[in-house]
Coordinates of C-alpha atoms and ligand atoms in Angstrom, one line a residue:
X1 CA 91.6 158.9 88.9
X2 CA 89.7 157.4 86.0
X3 CA 88.7 153.7 85.9
X4 CA 89.6 152.1 82.6
X5 CA 89.1 148.7 81.2
X6 CA 92.5 147.0 80.6
X7 CA 93.4 146.1 77.0
X8 CA 93.3 142.3 76.3
X9 CA 97.1 142.2 76.0
X10 CA 97.5 143.7 79.5
X11 CA 95.0 141.2 80.9
X12 CA 96.9 138.3 79.3
X13 CA 100.3 139.6 80.6
X14 CA 98.8 139.8 84.1
X15 CA 97.5 136.2 83.8
X16 CA 100.9 135.2 82.4
X17 CA 102.5 136.4 85.6
X18 CA 100.5 133.8 87.5
X19 CA 100.4 130.9 85.1
X20 CA 103.8 131.3 83.4
X21 CA 106.2 132.3 86.0
X22 CA 109.2 130.6 84.5
X23 CA 110.1 128.5 81.4
X24 CA 109.3 125.3 83.2
X25 CA 105.7 126.5 83.7
X26 CA 105.4 127.2 79.9
X27 CA 106.7 123.7 79.2
X28 CA 104.2 122.2 81.7
X29 CA 101.3 124.0 80.0
X30 CA 102.3 123.0 76.5
X31 CA 103.0 119.4 77.4
X32 CA 99.7 119.2 79.2
X33 CA 98.0 120.5 76.1
X34 CA 99.7 117.8 74.1
X35 CA 98.5 115.1 76.5
X36 CA 94.9 116.5 76.4
X37 CA 95.1 116.2 72.6
X38 CA 95.7 112.5 73.0
X39 CA 99.4 112.5 72.1
X40 CA 101.4 109.3 72.4
X41 CA 104.7 111.0 71.8
X42 CA 105.8 114.4 73.0
X43 CA 109.0 116.0 72.0
X44 CA 110.4 119.0 73.9
X45 CA 113.3 121.0 72.8
X46 CA 114.7 124.0 74.8
X47 CA 117.5 126.4 74.2
X48 CA 119.1 128.8 76.6
X49 CA 117.2 127.6 79.6
X50 CA 113.9 127.9 77.7
X51 CA 114.2 131.6 77.3
X52 CA 115.8 131.3 73.9
X53 CA 113.4 128.6 72.6
X54 CA 110.8 126.2 73.9
X55 CA 109.4 123.8 71.2
X56 CA 106.8 121.2 72.0
X57 CA 105.7 118.9 69.3
X58 CA 103.0 116.2 69.6
X59 CA 101.1 113.7 67.6
X60 CA 97.8 114.5 69.1
X61 CA 94.5 115.4 67.4
X62 CA 95.7 118.8 66.1
X63 CA 93.7 122.0 65.8
X64 CA 91.5 122.7 62.7
X65 CA 92.5 125.8 60.8
X66 CA 89.3 127.5 61.6
X67 CA 90.0 127.3 65.4
X68 CA 93.7 128.2 65.4
X69 CA 93.0 131.9 66.2
X70 CA 90.5 131.0 68.8
X71 CA 92.9 128.7 70.6
X72 CA 95.0 131.7 71.2
X73 CA 92.2 133.7 72.7
X74 CA 91.8 134.1 76.5
X75 CA 89.1 131.9 78.1
X76 CA 88.7 129.9 74.9
X77 CA 88.9 126.2 75.5
X78 CA 87.6 123.0 73.9
X79 CA 87.8 121.2 77.3
X80 CA 84.7 122.5 79.1
X81 CA 81.4 121.8 77.4
X82 CA 78.5 124.1 78.3
X83 CA 75.2 122.5 79.3
X84 CA 71.8 123.6 77.9
X85 CA 71.7 126.5 80.4
X86 CA 75.1 127.8 79.3
X87 CA 76.8 126.7 82.6
X88 CA 79.8 124.5 82.8
X89 CA 80.5 121.7 85.2
X90 CA 83.7 122.7 87.0
X91 CA 83.5 119.7 89.2
X92 CA 83.8 117.2 86.4
X93 CA 87.1 117.9 84.8
X94 CA 89.0 115.1 83.2
X95 CA 91.6 117.1 81.2
X96 CA 94.8 118.7 82.4
X97 CA 93.7 122.1 81.1
X98 CA 90.3 123.8 81.3
X99 CA 91.0 127.5 82.0
X100 CA 91.8 128.5 78.4
X101 CA 94.7 130.6 79.7
X102 CA 98.0 129.0 78.8
X103 CA 98.3 129.8 75.1
X104 CA 97.2 133.4 75.3
X105 CA 99.4 134.0 78.3
X106 CA 102.5 132.6 76.7
X107 CA 101.8 134.4 73.4
X108 CA 101.4 137.7 75.2
X109 CA 105.0 137.6 76.6
X110 CA 106.9 135.9 73.8
X111 CA 107.1 135.2 70.0
X112 CA 105.0 132.2 69.4
X113 CA 104.4 130.1 66.3
X114 CA 101.8 127.3 66.4
X115 CA 101.7 124.9 63.6
X116 CA 99.0 122.2 63.5
X117 CA 97.5 119.6 61.4
X118 CA 94.1 118.4 62.5
X119 CA 93.2 114.8 62.3
X120 CA 91.6 114.0 59.0
X121 CA 93.0 117.1 57.3
X122 CA 95.6 117.0 54.6
X123 CA 97.4 120.2 55.4
X124 CA 99.2 122.1 58.2
X125 CA 98.5 125.6 59.1
X126 CA 100.6 128.0 61.2
X127 CA 99.8 131.1 63.2
X128 CA 102.4 133.7 64.3
X129 CA 101.9 135.8 67.4
X130 CA 104.3 138.4 68.8
X131 CA 103.7 139.8 72.2
X132 CA 100.0 139.1 71.9
X133 CA 99.5 140.4 68.3
X134 CA 98.5 137.5 66.1
X135 CA 98.7 137.2 62.3
X136 CA 96.0 135.1 60.5
X137 CA 96.9 131.5 59.8
X138 CA 99.0 130.6 56.8
X139 CA 99.5 127.3 55.2
X140 CA 102.7 125.7 56.5
X141 CA 104.9 123.7 54.2
X142 CA 104.3 119.9 54.9
X143 CA 106.0 120.1 58.3
X144 CA 103.8 117.6 60.0
X145 CA 103.3 114.2 58.4
X146 CA 100.5 113.0 60.7
X147 CA 98.0 115.0 62.8
X148 CA 99.6 116.9 65.6
X149 CA 100.7 120.3 66.9
X150 CA 104.0 122.0 67.2
X151 CA 104.3 125.1 69.4
X152 CA 107.5 127.1 69.2
X153 CA 108.0 129.8 71.7
X154 CA 111.0 132.2 71.3
X155 CA 112.3 135.0 73.5
X156 CA 110.1 134.1 76.4
X157 CA 109.4 137.2 78.6
X158 CA 110.9 139.6 76.1
X159 CA 107.7 141.6 76.4
X160 CA 107.9 141.6 80.2
X161 CA 111.6 142.4 81.0
X162 CA 110.9 142.6 84.7
X163 CA 110.1 138.9 84.8
X164 CA 113.3 138.1 82.9
X165 CA 115.3 139.6 85.8
X166 CA 113.8 137.1 88.2
X167 CA 114.9 134.1 86.3
X168 CA 117.8 132.0 87.5
X169 CA 120.7 130.8 85.5
X170 CA 120.1 129.1 82.2
X171 CA 121.3 125.9 83.7
X172 CA 118.9 126.2 86.7
X173 CA 116.0 127.0 84.4
X174 CA 116.8 124.0 82.2
X175 CA 117.0 121.8 85.2
X176 CA 113.6 123.0 86.3
X177 CA 112.2 122.1 82.9
X178 CA 113.7 118.6 83.2
X179 CA 112.1 118.2 86.6
X180 CA 108.8 119.4 85.3
X181 CA 108.8 117.0 82.4
X182 CA 109.9 114.1 84.6
X183 CA 107.0 114.8 86.9
X184 CA 104.5 114.7 84.1
X185 CA 106.1 111.6 82.6
X186 CA 105.8 109.7 85.9
X187 CA 102.1 109.9 85.5
X188 CA 101.9 108.9 81.9
X189 CA 104.1 105.9 81.3
X190 CA 102.0 105.2 78.2
X191 CA 103.4 108.2 76.4
X192 CA 106.9 108.6 75.0
X193 CA 108.8 111.7 76.0
X194 CA 112.0 113.2 74.6
X195 CA 113.8 116.3 76.0
X196 CA 116.5 118.0 74.1
X197 CA 118.5 120.7 75.9
X198 CA 120.7 122.9 73.7
X199 CA 120.8 120.2 71.0
X200 CA 121.6 117.3 73.4
X201 CA 119.2 114.6 74.4
X202 CA 118.7 115.0 78.1
X203 CA 115.8 112.6 78.6
X204 CA 114.4 109.8 76.4
X205 CA 111.5 107.8 77.7
X206 CA 109.9 105.2 75.5
X207 CA 106.2 104.6 75.8
X208 CA 105.4 101.6 78.1
X209 CA 102.7 99.2 77.1
X210 CA 101.6 98.3 80.6
X211 CA 101.2 101.7 82.2
X212 CA 100.0 100.5 85.5
X213 CA 102.3 97.8 86.7
X214 CA 105.5 96.8 85.1
X215 CA 105.4 99.7 82.7
X216 CA 105.0 102.2 85.5
X217 CA 107.8 100.4 87.4
X218 CA 110.1 100.8 84.4
X219 CA 109.2 104.4 83.9
X220 CA 109.8 105.2 87.6
X221 CA 113.2 103.4 87.4
X222 CA 114.1 105.5 84.4
X223 CA 113.2 108.7 86.3
X224 CA 113.9 108.0 89.9
X225 CA 116.9 105.7 89.4
X226 CA 117.2 101.9 89.4
X227 CA 117.6 101.9 93.1
X228 CA 114.0 102.9 93.7
X229 CA 112.5 99.6 92.7
X230 CA 114.3 97.4 95.2
X231 CA 113.9 100.0 97.9
X232 CA 110.2 100.4 97.6
X233 CA 107.0 98.5 98.2
X234 CA 104.0 98.5 95.8
X235 CA 100.7 99.9 97.0
X236 CA 97.2 99.1 95.9
X237 CA 94.4 100.2 98.2
X238 CA 90.8 101.3 97.9
X239 CA 88.7 103.3 100.2
X240 CA 85.2 104.3 99.3
X241 CA 85.5 105.7 95.8
X242 CA 89.2 106.5 95.9
X243 CA 92.0 104.2 94.9
X244 CA 95.7 104.5 95.7
X245 CA 98.5 102.8 93.8
X246 CA 102.1 103.4 93.3
X247 CA 105.3 102.8 95.2
X248 CA 106.5 103.9 98.6
X249 CA 110.2 104.0 99.5
X250 CA 111.4 102.0 102.5
X251 CA 112.0 104.1 105.6
X252 CA 115.7 103.4 105.4
X253 CA 115.8 105.0 101.9
X254 CA 115.3 108.6 103.0
X255 CA 116.2 112.0 101.7
X256 CA 116.9 115.4 103.3
X257 CA 114.1 117.1 101.4
X258 CA 110.6 116.4 100.2
X259 CA 111.7 116.8 96.6
X260 CA 111.3 113.1 95.8
X261 CA 107.8 112.8 97.0
X262 CA 105.7 112.6 93.9
X263 CA 102.0 112.8 94.2
X264 CA 99.4 112.5 91.5
X265 CA 95.7 113.1 91.6
X266 CA 93.9 111.6 88.6
X267 CA 97.1 111.7 86.7
X268 CA 97.9 115.3 87.6
X269 CA 101.1 116.1 89.5
X270 CA 100.2 118.0 92.6
X271 CA 102.0 119.5 95.6
X272 CA 99.2 119.3 98.1
X273 CA 99.4 120.0 101.8
X274 CA 96.9 117.4 102.7
X275 CA 98.7 114.6 100.8
X276 CA 102.1 115.7 102.0
X277 CA 100.8 115.6 105.5
X278 CA 99.4 112.2 105.1
X279 CA 102.7 110.8 103.9
X280 CA 104.5 112.4 106.8
X281 CA 101.9 110.9 109.2
X282 CA 102.4 107.4 107.7
X283 CA 106.2 107.6 108.1
X284 CA 106.1 109.6 111.3
X285 CA 107.6 107.0 113.7
X286 CA 109.9 105.4 111.1
X287 CA 112.0 108.4 110.3
X288 CA 113.9 111.1 112.1
X289 CA 112.0 114.4 111.8
X290 CA 114.4 116.0 109.4
X291 CA 114.4 113.1 106.9
X292 CA 111.8 112.4 104.2
X293 CA 110.7 109.3 102.4
X294 CA 110.8 108.9 98.6
X295 CA 107.5 107.9 97.0
X296 CA 105.4 108.0 93.8
X297 CA 101.7 107.8 94.8
X298 CA 98.8 107.9 92.4
X299 CA 95.4 108.7 93.8
X300 CA 92.5 108.2 91.5
X301 CA 89.0 109.2 92.4
X302 CA 85.8 110.3 90.7
X303 CA 86.4 113.7 89.1
X304 CA 83.5 115.2 91.1
X305 CA 85.2 114.2 94.4
X306 CA 88.1 116.6 93.8
X307 CA 88.3 120.2 92.9
X308 CA 91.3 121.1 90.8
X309 CA 90.2 124.7 90.2
X310 CA 92.0 126.1 93.2
X311 CA 95.0 127.8 91.7
X312 CA 95.9 128.8 88.1
X313 CA 98.9 126.5 88.2
X314 CA 96.5 123.7 89.1
X315 CA 99.0 122.0 91.5
X316 CA 96.7 122.3 94.5
X317 CA 93.5 120.4 94.9
X318 CA 90.6 120.2 97.3
X319 CA 88.9 117.0 98.2
X320 CA 85.3 116.6 99.0
X321 CA 86.1 114.1 101.8
X322 CA 89.6 115.0 102.9
X323 CA 89.5 112.8 106.0
X324 CA 88.8 109.8 103.9
X325 CA 91.6 110.5 101.5
X326 CA 94.0 111.0 104.4
X327 CA 92.9 107.8 105.9
X328 CA 93.4 105.9 102.7
X329 CA 96.9 107.2 102.2
X330 CA 98.1 106.7 105.8
X331 CA 96.4 103.3 106.1
X332 CA 97.8 102.0 102.7
X333 CA 101.3 103.3 103.4
X334 CA 101.4 101.8 106.9
X335 CA 100.1 98.5 105.7
X336 CA 102.5 98.2 102.9
X337 CA 105.5 99.2 105.0
X338 CA 104.6 96.8 107.7
X339 CA 104.4 94.1 105.0
X340 CA 108.0 95.0 104.1
X341 CA 108.8 93.9 107.7
X342 CA 112.5 93.9 108.5
X343 CA 113.7 94.7 104.9
X344 CA 116.3 97.4 105.1
X345 CA 117.3 99.5 102.2
X346 CA 119.7 97.9 99.7
X347 CA 121.4 101.3 99.4
X348 CA 122.7 100.7 102.9
X349 CA 124.5 97.6 101.6
X350 CA 125.6 99.3 98.4
X351 CA 127.0 102.2 100.4
X352 CA 128.7 99.9 102.8
X353 CA 130.3 98.0 99.9
X354 CA 131.4 101.2 98.4
X355 CA 133.2 102.3 101.4
X356 CA 135.1 99.0 101.5
X357 CA 136.2 99.4 97.9
X358 CA 139.1 101.4 96.7
X359 CA 137.7 104.6 95.5
X360 CA 135.0 104.8 98.0
X361 CA 131.2 104.8 97.6
X362 CA 131.5 106.5 94.3
X363 CA 132.7 103.2 92.8
X364 CA 129.3 101.5 93.2
X365 CA 126.8 104.2 93.6
X366 CA 124.5 103.8 90.6
X367 CA 125.1 107.3 89.4
X368 CA 121.7 107.6 87.8
X369 CA 121.2 111.1 89.1
X370 CA 118.0 112.8 89.9
X371 CA 118.0 111.5 93.5
X372 CA 119.6 114.6 95.0
X373 CA 122.5 113.2 96.9
X374 CA 124.1 109.9 97.8
X375 CA 122.4 107.7 100.3
X376 CA 123.1 108.8 103.8
X377 CA 125.6 106.7 105.6
X378 CA 124.5 105.6 109.0
X379 CA 126.7 106.7 111.9
X380 CA 126.0 104.2 114.6
X381 CA 126.0 105.9 117.9
X382 CA 128.1 104.1 120.4
X383 CA 126.7 104.8 123.8
X384 CA 129.5 103.6 126.1
X385 CA 127.8 103.2 129.4
X386 CA 127.2 99.7 130.8
X387 CA 123.7 100.3 132.0
X388 CA 120.5 98.9 133.4
X389 CA 120.0 97.2 130.1
X390 CA 120.3 93.8 131.7
X391 CA 116.8 94.3 133.1
X392 CA 115.4 93.7 129.6
X393 CA 115.3 89.9 129.6
X394 CA 115.8 88.1 126.3
X395 CA 113.5 85.2 125.8
X396 CA 115.8 82.2 126.1
X397 CA 116.3 79.9 123.2
X398 CA 115.9 76.3 124.3
X399 CA 117.7 74.5 121.5
X400 CA 121.3 73.4 121.6
X401 CA 123.5 76.1 120.1
X402 CA 124.6 73.8 117.2
X403 CA 121.2 72.8 115.8
X404 CA 119.9 76.2 116.5
X405 CA 122.6 77.6 114.4
X406 CA 121.8 75.3 111.4
X407 CA 118.2 76.2 111.5
X408 CA 118.8 79.8 112.1
X409 CA 121.0 80.0 109.0
X410 CA 117.9 79.5 106.9
X411 CA 116.2 82.5 108.6
X412 CA 116.5 85.9 106.9
X413 CA 118.9 87.3 109.5
X414 CA 120.8 84.1 109.9
X415 CA 122.6 82.5 112.9
X416 CA 124.6 84.7 115.3
X417 CA 128.3 83.9 115.0
X418 CA 130.1 86.6 117.0
X419 CA 129.7 89.9 118.7
X420 CA 132.2 92.5 117.6
X421 CA 133.3 95.4 119.7
X422 CA 130.4 94.6 122.0
X423 CA 128.3 96.6 119.6
X424 CA 127.6 94.6 116.5
X425 CA 126.3 91.1 116.0
X426 CA 127.8 89.2 113.1
X427 CA 125.5 86.5 111.7
X428 CA 125.8 84.0 109.0
X429 CA 123.0 83.4 106.5
X430 CA 122.7 80.8 103.8
X431 CA 124.1 83.1 101.2
X432 CA 125.8 85.9 103.0
X433 CA 126.5 87.7 106.3
X434 CA 124.5 90.1 108.3
X435 CA 125.8 92.8 110.6
X436 CA 123.4 94.0 113.2
X437 CA 123.7 97.2 115.4
X438 CA 122.5 95.7 118.6
X439 CA 121.4 98.9 120.2
X440 CA 119.5 100.2 117.2
X441 CA 117.8 96.8 116.7
X442 CA 116.8 96.4 120.3
X443 CA 115.5 100.0 120.4
X444 CA 113.1 99.2 117.6
X445 CA 111.9 96.0 119.3
X446 CA 111.2 97.7 122.6
X447 CA 109.4 100.5 120.7
X448 CA 107.2 98.1 118.8
X449 CA 106.4 96.2 122.0
X450 CA 105.5 99.4 123.7
X451 CA 103.2 100.2 120.8
X452 CA 101.6 96.8 120.9
X453 CA 101.0 97.0 124.7
X454 CA 99.6 100.5 124.3
X455 CA 97.2 99.2 121.6
X456 CA 96.2 96.4 123.9
X457 CA 95.1 98.7 126.6
X458 CA 98.1 99.9 128.6
X459 CA 101.7 99.7 129.5
X460 CA 102.6 97.9 132.8
X461 CA 104.1 100.1 135.4
X462 CA 106.4 99.3 138.2
X463 CA 106.6 101.3 141.4
X464 CA 110.1 102.5 142.4
X465 CA 111.1 101.4 145.8
X466 CA 112.6 104.7 146.4
X467 CA 110.9 107.4 144.3
X468 CA 113.5 109.4 142.4
X469 CA 113.7 113.1 142.5
X470 CA 114.7 114.6 139.1
X471 CA 115.7 118.3 138.7
X472 CA 115.2 119.9 135.4
X473 CA 114.9 123.4 134.0
X474 CA 111.6 125.1 134.6
X475 CA 110.3 125.0 131.0
X476 CA 111.0 121.3 130.7
X477 CA 109.2 120.5 133.9
X478 CA 106.2 122.5 132.9
X479 CA 106.0 120.6 129.6
X480 CA 106.3 117.3 131.4
X481 CA 103.6 118.1 134.0
X482 CA 101.3 119.4 131.2
X483 CA 101.4 116.0 129.7
X484 CA 101.3 114.1 133.0
X485 CA 98.2 112.1 132.1
X486 CA 99.6 111.0 128.8
X487 CA 102.8 110.0 130.5
X488 CA 100.9 108.0 133.0
X489 CA 99.1 106.1 130.2
X490 CA 102.6 105.2 129.0
X491 CA 103.6 103.9 132.4
X492 CA 105.5 106.9 133.7
X493 CA 104.1 108.5 136.9
X494 CA 105.5 111.8 137.9
X495 CA 104.5 114.4 140.5
X496 CA 105.6 118.0 141.1
X497 CA 108.2 118.2 143.8
X498 CA 108.8 121.8 144.9
X499 CA 110.6 124.2 142.7
X500 CA 112.5 122.9 139.8
X501 CA 112.0 119.2 140.4
X502 CA 109.6 116.3 139.9
X503 CA 109.5 113.0 141.7
X504 CA 109.2 109.8 139.6
X505 CA 107.1 107.2 141.3
X506 CA 106.5 104.6 138.7
X507 CA 108.2 103.7 135.4
X508 CA 107.2 101.4 132.5
X509 CA 108.0 97.8 133.6
X510 CA 109.4 97.0 130.2
X511 CA 112.2 99.4 130.7
X512 CA 113.6 97.7 133.8
X513 CA 115.9 99.9 135.7
X514 CA 116.0 103.2 134.0
X515 CA 118.0 106.5 134.1
X516 CA 115.1 108.7 135.1
X517 CA 116.8 112.0 134.6
X518 CA 117.9 111.1 131.1
X519 CA 114.5 109.8 130.2
X520 CA 112.6 112.9 131.4
X521 CA 115.1 115.2 129.7
X522 CA 114.6 113.3 126.4
X523 CA 110.8 113.4 126.7
X524 CA 110.8 117.1 127.5
X525 CA 113.0 117.7 124.5
X526 CA 110.7 115.8 122.3
X527 CA 107.7 117.6 123.6
X528 CA 109.4 120.9 123.0
X529 CA 110.2 120.1 119.5
X530 CA 106.8 118.9 118.6
X531 CA 105.0 121.7 120.3
X532 CA 101.4 121.5 121.3
X533 CA 100.1 121.5 117.7
X534 CA 100.9 117.9 117.0
X535 CA 98.2 115.3 117.4
X536 CA 98.2 113.3 120.6
X537 CA 99.4 110.2 118.9
X538 CA 102.4 112.1 117.6
X539 CA 103.4 113.0 121.1
X540 CA 102.9 109.5 122.4
X541 CA 105.1 108.1 119.6
X542 CA 107.8 110.5 120.3
X543 CA 107.7 109.7 124.0
X544 CA 107.7 106.0 123.3
X545 CA 110.6 106.4 121.0
X546 CA 112.6 108.2 123.8
X547 CA 111.7 105.5 126.2
X548 CA 112.7 102.7 123.8
X549 CA 116.0 104.4 123.2
X550 CA 116.7 104.6 126.9
X551 CA 115.5 101.1 127.6
X552 CA 117.5 99.3 125.0
X553 CA 120.6 97.2 125.2
X554 CA 123.4 99.6 125.0
X555 CA 126.2 99.2 122.6
X556 CA 129.0 98.0 124.8
X557 CA 127.1 95.2 126.5
X558 CA 128.4 91.7 126.0
X559 CA 125.7 89.3 124.8
X560 CA 125.9 85.5 124.6
X561 CA 124.9 83.4 121.6
X562 CA 121.5 82.7 122.8
X563 CA 120.7 86.3 123.5
X564 CA 122.0 87.3 120.1
X565 CA 120.0 84.7 118.2
X566 CA 116.9 85.6 120.2
X567 CA 117.4 89.2 119.2
X568 CA 117.7 88.2 115.5
X569 CA 114.5 86.0 115.7
X570 CA 112.6 88.8 117.3
X571 CA 113.7 91.2 114.7
X572 CA 112.4 88.9 112.0
X573 CA 109.1 88.7 113.7
X574 CA 108.7 92.5 114.4
X575 CA 107.3 94.9 111.9
X576 CA 109.7 97.8 110.9
X577 CA 112.7 96.2 112.5
X578 CA 114.8 97.1 109.5
X579 CA 115.4 100.5 110.9
X580 CA 115.5 102.2 114.3
X581 CA 113.1 104.9 115.3
X582 CA 115.4 107.5 113.6
X583 CA 115.4 105.8 110.2
X584 CA 118.9 104.4 110.6
X585 CA 119.2 100.9 109.5
X586 CA 119.4 98.3 112.2
X587 CA 121.4 95.9 110.1
X588 CA 123.2 95.6 106.8
X589 CA 123.5 92.5 104.7
X590 CA 126.3 91.4 102.4
X591 CA 125.6 88.6 100.0
X592 CA 128.4 86.2 99.3
X593 CA 128.5 87.5 95.8
X594 CA 129.1 91.0 97.2
X595 CA 131.9 89.7 99.3
X596 CA 133.4 87.9 96.4
X597 CA 133.3 91.1 94.4
X598 CA 135.1 92.9 97.3
X599 CA 137.9 90.4 96.9
X600 CA 138.0 90.6 93.2
X601 CA 136.8 87.0 92.8
X602 CA 134.1 88.1 90.4
Ligands
LIG701 P1 93.2 124.9 77.9 O1 94.2 123.9 77.8 O2 92.9 125.3 79.4 O3 91.9 124.6 77.2 P2 95.0 126.5 76.4 O4 95.2 128.0 76.3 O5 96.2 125.7 76.9 O6 93.8 126.3 77.3 O7 94.6 125.9 75.0 C1 93.5 126.4 74.3 C2 92.9 125.4 73.4 O8 93.8 125.2 72.3 C3 92.7 124.0 74.0 O9 91.4 123.9 74.7 C4 92.8 123.1 72.8 O10 91.5 123.0 72.2 C5 93.7 123.8 71.9 N1 95.1 123.3 72.0 C6 96.1 123.8 72.6 N2 97.2 123.0 72.5 C7 96.9 122.0 71.7 C8 97.6 120.8 71.2 N3 98.9 120.6 71.4 N4 96.9 120.0 70.4 C9 95.5 120.2 70.1 N5 94.9 121.2 70.6 C10 95.5 122.1 71.4
LIG702 MG1 96.2 124.1 78.3

């Protein structure tokens, strides 16, 4: 074997394998170059999924004729400035690019024409490259009227046929390009973007003047759909040198995948484990484990506090103080969501309305696309048993029912008027009606009370007169006994009891009489699902959640007016009462105007 130095074209193709793995990646690099050049308007055109053509035109600063060839060379960049000693500061990167890899990589696997007119220059110049071989620049006939650059890439991957085989359908690749561009556009509301796919305009986003508040809101509405605004809360938090802004979706507005969690670090779209984990942590006890919130979060911090040079695609980052960043995100999200109180997602109402109307939910779903699926319809679980729920005592309302009703109507959840099917509470508000799932709502209240008690130093226990023996399968028992101390802190005292059984001595007083077997089974299931990796708090929350579920008013229990109103008032006063612990809404609201629409009065 002989060791040989690889030719530059080969080096570039290898790099291309990493940086440009599909058309969307080429679009990302070209658009980021445009933004780095200070463009205010970026026009992207693709044909045949981007394999036929990718054309990105910008009105940025352009490239002087003398530098056109250099721009196409590997490791040539205008974005890192060497210091006196010849070193560069890789911890102070304010541009999207810095590796000097994108253009040579793309040019090595395709046919590329780059036309540019530098600011202050009267003429445009063009360079042609084919599979890495460049021709010297030639004057281009007045194609660009202002300064700017246009990069045209044809026959992407023609020089690396193996890569072509791995591409998906044209449609799938075109969709990936759209996703990529939307992601970038979410971070730069101040820039106008247009995407044309096979001659048709697929996306047109005007530049917004106020790129931080209203402008960003409008940009997000254009990309994530108009529903996102009313179903999200704004964030604005600072911790040490980092600042977090953006919008977080209400927990009731959830998705089956993480696709709609958009995270930006200093304006760069990232898919970072730490950030994703922080978001998950913040929503942990508000959502079922297989559901994911929607959010657009913008983290800004001094450039030297974050390392973006982790991966060629630059979508991962490393933070100097990861714990602080995590704390900022979890804290800000929890705070903002608690502020949203009992607000449930409007999509729940929209979905409900839709199912009333002829034609089904389709009739009113906003059809803006990009959300990946219609809002999930809650299936209220009807637990039939008439149980020990009576042990949970409602605080009694002292007022006369009549006056109580009038005052209550002014409250957000209104005055209880009826109980339907012994499962739902129907309430009247000033301008509409509210339908509450009594079990889901109560479960949330019990859960929040548990958490409050826990925070205040402990959950009251009550000793069982006759300790109850519970038989469970061996694995479940082991898991429970392993967490015996945690459970004791939560008010549940168990002891081993021979083979295959435990004895329950004390239970949380808040639960009243409780079905011990069901409770232990639920907790064991939760522990099994979470495994031992999860943080202690995660386990506690899951256990609390099972306990709350077991200890709540069952569907199927009759409630009187006072009890129902007391429940509504408690919901209003309790954080997160808009959804149960599984992210299902606890109530839906129909405004009178919605009802009028149902009857065709509007
Ligand atoms: P990087 O962006 O990491 O510097 P690239 O290969 O993407 O590397 O680009 C090389 C250089 O070409 C950039 O540093 C920049 O000076 C110049 N360049 C590329 N695209 C543009 C553009 N659209 N407008 C102005 N300059 C550009
Ligand atoms: Mg670049």
